[in-house]
GROMACS .gro file of C-alpha atoms in nm:
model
  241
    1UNK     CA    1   0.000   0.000   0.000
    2UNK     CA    2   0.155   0.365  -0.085
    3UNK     CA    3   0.225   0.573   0.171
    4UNK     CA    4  -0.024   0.942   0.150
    5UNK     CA    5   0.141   1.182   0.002
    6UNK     CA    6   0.223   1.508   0.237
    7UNK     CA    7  -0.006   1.721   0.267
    8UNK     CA    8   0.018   2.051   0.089
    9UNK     CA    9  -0.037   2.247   0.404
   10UNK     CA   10   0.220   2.104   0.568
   11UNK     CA   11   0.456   2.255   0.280
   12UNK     CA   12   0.284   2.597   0.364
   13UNK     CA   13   0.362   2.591   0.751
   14UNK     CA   14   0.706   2.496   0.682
   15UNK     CA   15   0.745   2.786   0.436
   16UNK     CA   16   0.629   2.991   0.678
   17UNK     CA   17   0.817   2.864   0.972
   18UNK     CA   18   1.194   2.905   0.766
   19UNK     CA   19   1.124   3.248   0.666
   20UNK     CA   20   0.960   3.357   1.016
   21UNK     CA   21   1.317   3.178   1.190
   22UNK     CA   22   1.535   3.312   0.921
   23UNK     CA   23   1.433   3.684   0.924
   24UNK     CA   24   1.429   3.686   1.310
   25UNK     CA   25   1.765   3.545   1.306
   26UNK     CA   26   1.868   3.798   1.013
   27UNK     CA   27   2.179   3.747   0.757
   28UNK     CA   28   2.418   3.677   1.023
   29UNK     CA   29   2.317   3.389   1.170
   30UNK     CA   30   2.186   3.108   1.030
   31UNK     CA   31   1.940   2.808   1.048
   32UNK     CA   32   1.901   2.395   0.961
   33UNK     CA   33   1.614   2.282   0.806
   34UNK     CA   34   1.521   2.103   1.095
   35UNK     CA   35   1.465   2.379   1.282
   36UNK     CA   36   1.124   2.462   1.096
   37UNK     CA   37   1.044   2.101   1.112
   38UNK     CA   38   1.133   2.060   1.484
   39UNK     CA   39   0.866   2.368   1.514
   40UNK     CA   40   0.587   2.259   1.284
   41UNK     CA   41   0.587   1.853   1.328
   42UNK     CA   42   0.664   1.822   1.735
   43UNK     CA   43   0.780   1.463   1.763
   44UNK     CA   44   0.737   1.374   1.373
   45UNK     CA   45   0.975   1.604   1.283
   46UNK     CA   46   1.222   1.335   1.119
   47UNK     CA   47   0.878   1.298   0.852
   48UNK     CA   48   0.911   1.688   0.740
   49UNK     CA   49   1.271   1.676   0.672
   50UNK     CA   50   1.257   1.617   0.314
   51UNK     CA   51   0.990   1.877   0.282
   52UNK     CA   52   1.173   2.104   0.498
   53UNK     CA   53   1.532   2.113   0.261
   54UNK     CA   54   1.302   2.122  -0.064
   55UNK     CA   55   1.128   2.446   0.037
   56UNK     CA   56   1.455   2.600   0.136
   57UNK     CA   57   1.598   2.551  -0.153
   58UNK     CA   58   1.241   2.691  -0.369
   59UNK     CA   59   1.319   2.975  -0.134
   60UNK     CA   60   1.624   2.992  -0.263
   61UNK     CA   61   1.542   3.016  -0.586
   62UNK     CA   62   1.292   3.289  -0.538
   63UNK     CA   63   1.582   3.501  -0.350
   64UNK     CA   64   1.453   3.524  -0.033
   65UNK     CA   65   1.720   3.316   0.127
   66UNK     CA   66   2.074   3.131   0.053
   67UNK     CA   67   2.119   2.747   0.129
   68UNK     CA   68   2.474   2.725   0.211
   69UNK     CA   69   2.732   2.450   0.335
   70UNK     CA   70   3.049   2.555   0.542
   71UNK     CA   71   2.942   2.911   0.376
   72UNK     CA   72   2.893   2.852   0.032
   73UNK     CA   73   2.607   2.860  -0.203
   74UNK     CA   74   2.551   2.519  -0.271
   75UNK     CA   75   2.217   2.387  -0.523
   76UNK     CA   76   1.967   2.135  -0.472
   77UNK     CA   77   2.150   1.810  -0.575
   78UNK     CA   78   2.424   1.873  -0.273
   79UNK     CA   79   2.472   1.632  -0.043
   80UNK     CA   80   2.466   1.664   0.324
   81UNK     CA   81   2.309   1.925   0.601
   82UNK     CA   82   2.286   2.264   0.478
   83UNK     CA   83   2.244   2.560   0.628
   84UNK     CA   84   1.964   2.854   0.573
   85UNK     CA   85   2.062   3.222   0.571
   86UNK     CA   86   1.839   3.510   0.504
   87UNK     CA   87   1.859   3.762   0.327
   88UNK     CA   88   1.838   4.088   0.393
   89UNK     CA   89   1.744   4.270   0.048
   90UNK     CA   90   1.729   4.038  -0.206
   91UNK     CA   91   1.900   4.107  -0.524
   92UNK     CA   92   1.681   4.139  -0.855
   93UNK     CA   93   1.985   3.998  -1.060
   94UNK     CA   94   1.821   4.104  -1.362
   95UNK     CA   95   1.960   4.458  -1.253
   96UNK     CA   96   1.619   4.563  -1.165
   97UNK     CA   97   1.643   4.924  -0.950
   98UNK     CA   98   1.461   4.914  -0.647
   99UNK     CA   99   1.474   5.246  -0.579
  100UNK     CA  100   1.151   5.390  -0.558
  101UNK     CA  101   1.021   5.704  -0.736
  102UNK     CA  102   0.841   5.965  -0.561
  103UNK     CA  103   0.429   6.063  -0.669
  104UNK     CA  104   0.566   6.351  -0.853
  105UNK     CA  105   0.576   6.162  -1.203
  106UNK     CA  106   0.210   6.222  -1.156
  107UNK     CA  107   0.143   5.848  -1.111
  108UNK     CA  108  -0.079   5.676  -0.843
  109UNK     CA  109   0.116   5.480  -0.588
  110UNK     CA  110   0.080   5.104  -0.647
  111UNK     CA  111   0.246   4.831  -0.496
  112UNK     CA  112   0.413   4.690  -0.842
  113UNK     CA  113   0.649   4.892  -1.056
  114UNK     CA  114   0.501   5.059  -1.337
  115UNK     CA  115   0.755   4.981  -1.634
  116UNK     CA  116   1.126   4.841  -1.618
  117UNK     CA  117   1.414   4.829  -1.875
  118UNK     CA  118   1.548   4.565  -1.999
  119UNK     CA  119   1.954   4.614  -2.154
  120UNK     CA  120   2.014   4.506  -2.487
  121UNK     CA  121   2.277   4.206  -2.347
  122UNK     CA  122   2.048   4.087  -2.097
  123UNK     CA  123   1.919   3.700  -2.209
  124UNK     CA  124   1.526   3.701  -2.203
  125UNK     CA  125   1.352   3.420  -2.012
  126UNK     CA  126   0.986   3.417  -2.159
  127UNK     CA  127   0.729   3.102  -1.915
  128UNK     CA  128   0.468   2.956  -1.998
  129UNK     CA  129   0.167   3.036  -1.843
  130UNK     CA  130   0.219   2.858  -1.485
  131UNK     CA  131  -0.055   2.692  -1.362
  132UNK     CA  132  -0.130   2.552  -0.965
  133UNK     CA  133  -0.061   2.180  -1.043
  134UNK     CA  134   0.089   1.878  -0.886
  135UNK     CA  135   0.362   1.637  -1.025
  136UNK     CA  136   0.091   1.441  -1.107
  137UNK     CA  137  -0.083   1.701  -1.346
  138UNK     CA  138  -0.342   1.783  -1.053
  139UNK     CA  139  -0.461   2.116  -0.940
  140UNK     CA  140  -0.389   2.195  -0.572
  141UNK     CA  141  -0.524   2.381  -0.324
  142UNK     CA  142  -0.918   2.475  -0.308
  143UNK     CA  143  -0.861   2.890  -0.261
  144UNK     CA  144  -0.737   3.182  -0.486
  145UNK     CA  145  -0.452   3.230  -0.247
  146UNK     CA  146  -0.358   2.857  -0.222
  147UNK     CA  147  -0.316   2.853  -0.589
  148UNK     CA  148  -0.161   3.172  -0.670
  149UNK     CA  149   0.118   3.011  -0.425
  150UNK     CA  150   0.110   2.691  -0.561
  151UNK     CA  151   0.119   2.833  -0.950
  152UNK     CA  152   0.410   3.078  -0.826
  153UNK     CA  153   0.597   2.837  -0.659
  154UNK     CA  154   0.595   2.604  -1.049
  155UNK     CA  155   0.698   2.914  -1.200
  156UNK     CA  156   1.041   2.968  -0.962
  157UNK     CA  157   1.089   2.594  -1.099
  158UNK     CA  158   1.008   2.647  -1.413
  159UNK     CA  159   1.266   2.968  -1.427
  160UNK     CA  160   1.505   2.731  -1.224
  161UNK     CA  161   1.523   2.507  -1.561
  162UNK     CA  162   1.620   2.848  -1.790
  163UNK     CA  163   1.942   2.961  -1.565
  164UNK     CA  164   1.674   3.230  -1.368
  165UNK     CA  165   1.497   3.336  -1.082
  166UNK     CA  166   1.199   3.500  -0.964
  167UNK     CA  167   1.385   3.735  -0.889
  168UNK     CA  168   1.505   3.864  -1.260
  169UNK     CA  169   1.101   3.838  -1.275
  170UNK     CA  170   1.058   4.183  -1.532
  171UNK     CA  171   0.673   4.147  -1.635
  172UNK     CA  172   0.452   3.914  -1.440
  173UNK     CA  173   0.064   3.851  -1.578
  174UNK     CA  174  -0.199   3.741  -1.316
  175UNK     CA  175  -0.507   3.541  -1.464
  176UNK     CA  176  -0.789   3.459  -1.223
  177UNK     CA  177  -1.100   3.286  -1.312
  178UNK     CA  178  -1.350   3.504  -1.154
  179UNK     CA  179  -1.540   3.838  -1.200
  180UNK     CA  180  -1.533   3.913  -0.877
  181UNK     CA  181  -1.239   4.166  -0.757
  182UNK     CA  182  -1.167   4.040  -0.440
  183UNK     CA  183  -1.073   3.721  -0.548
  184UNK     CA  184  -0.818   3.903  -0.785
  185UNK     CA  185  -0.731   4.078  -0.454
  186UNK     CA  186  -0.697   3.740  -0.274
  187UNK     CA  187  -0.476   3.597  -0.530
  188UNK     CA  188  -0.243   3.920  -0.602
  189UNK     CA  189  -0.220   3.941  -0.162
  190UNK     CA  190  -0.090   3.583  -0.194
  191UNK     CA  191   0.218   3.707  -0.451
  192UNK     CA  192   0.318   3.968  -0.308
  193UNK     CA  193   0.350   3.777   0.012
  194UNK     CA  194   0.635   3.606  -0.153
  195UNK     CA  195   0.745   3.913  -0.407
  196UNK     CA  196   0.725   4.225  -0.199
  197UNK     CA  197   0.641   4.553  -0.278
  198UNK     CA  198   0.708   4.694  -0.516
  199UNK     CA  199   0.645   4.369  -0.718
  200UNK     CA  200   0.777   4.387  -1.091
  201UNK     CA  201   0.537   4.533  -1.341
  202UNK     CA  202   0.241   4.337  -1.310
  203UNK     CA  203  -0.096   4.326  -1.515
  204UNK     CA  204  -0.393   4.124  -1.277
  205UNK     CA  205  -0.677   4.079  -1.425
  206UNK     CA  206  -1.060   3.815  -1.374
  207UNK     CA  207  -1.091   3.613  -1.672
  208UNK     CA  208  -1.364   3.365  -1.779
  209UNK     CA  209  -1.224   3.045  -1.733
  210UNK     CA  210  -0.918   2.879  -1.718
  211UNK     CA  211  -0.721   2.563  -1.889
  212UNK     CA  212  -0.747   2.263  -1.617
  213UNK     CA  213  -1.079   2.151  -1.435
  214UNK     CA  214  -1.076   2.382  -1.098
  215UNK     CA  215  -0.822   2.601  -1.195
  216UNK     CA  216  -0.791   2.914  -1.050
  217UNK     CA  217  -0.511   3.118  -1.121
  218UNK     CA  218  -0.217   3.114  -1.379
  219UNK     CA  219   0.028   3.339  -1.424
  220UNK     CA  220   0.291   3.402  -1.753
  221UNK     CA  221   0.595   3.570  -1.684
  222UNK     CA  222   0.949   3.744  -1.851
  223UNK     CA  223   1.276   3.756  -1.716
  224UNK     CA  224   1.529   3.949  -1.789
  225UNK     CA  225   1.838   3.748  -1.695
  226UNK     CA  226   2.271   3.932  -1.683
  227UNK     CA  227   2.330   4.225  -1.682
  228UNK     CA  228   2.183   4.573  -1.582
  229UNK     CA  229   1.802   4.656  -1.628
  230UNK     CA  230   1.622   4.947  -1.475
  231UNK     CA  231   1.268   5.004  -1.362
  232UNK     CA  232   1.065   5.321  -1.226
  233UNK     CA  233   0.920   5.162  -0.889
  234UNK     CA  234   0.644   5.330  -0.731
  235UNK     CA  235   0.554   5.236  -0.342
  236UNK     CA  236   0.204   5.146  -0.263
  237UNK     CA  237   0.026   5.020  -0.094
  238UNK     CA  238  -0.098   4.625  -0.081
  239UNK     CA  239  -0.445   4.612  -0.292
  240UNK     CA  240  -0.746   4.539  -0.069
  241UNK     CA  241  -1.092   4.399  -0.143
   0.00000   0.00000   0.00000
């Protein structure tokens, strides 16, 4: 009989439990994997340990942290413990500028940047539209949220394949299968949980329906990956219902 797969939930507590440890800690200390799973699974820790060094390393990915071992970067397929170090600003290493502009370009503050520039050496990543599915081809999670997550986190792996992150993330699209705006609202919230604000230039928008039975949410995405790009980023703040 096959053992039940883990529960997606338990991937979402984790995720929250290394970047709640990790940012208390800051960039100069650092944490193991089991830490998180120590705090979310009690006595069945041991069980979230595989979960526990995936997500770090999809956390990775999206810049938010560094897996390291004896201090340096290491990827996914390393062997032995690693350790988890956040970080304080991450980098857009698509040369993004963070810097924000002030209301006086006559523009309304919003909490994505309204255009960014791409140089003429940087190597464009362009994704297919990423959708909230399983290994197996299934869709999970049951809420606009859930799947905005679960379609963001496929992207950061689907980037992963092309030499990029979510980070060199210049023009994200948000498609949500509803006509109602706060469910836009709840899936947008959702990202820029994960991207911060300003997020990259972003279109979100309620669209009729969607590729895969119970779909939600899919998003398409370009990245700009090299060297230096620059974008006009406007604080704001995070869209509510």
């Amino acid at each position: 009989m096959d053992e039940p797969a883990p529960e997606h939930g338990a991937d979402d507590e984790l995720r929250a439990e290394i970047l709640r440890i990790a940012e208390q800690r800051g960039s100069a200390k650092t944490l193991c994997p089991s830490d998180a799973a120590r705090s979310v699974g009690g006595e069945q820790w041991r069980d979230l340990m595989p979960a526990s060094r995936r997500i770090a390393f999809e956390l990775a990915g999206e810049g938010r942290v560094d897996v390291t071992q004896r201090g340096e970067r290491v990827e996914p397929d390393a062997r032995g413990p690693i350790r988890i170090r956040w970080i304080d600003a991450p980098a857009w290493s698509g040369g993004v500028d963070t810097t924000a502009r002030t209301s006086s370009s006559g523009l309304a503050p919003v909490p994505y940047a309204y255009a960014a520039s791409v140089d003429a050496a940087s190597r464009l990543v362009f994704a297919a539209g990423a959708c909230p599915l399983t290994a197996d081809g299934v869709v999970a999670g049951d809420s606009f949220a859930a799947q905005a997550t679960r379609a963001l986190e496929n992207l950061s792996r689907a980037l992963g394949e092309s030499g990029a992150v979510l980070a060199d993330v210049v023009h994200l699209r948000v498609l949500v299968a509803s006509a109602d705006r706060a469910h836009l609202v709840e899936a947008w919230n959702a990202l820029a949980a994960v991207l911060g604000t300003p997020a990259p230039p972003s279109t979100l928008m309620g669209v009729t329906v969607l590729g895969y039975p119970g779909q939600l949410v899919e998003l398409e995405a370009v990245a700009a990956v090299g060297t230096a790009a620059e974008a006009s980023r406007t604080q704001g703040p995070i869209l509510r219902p």
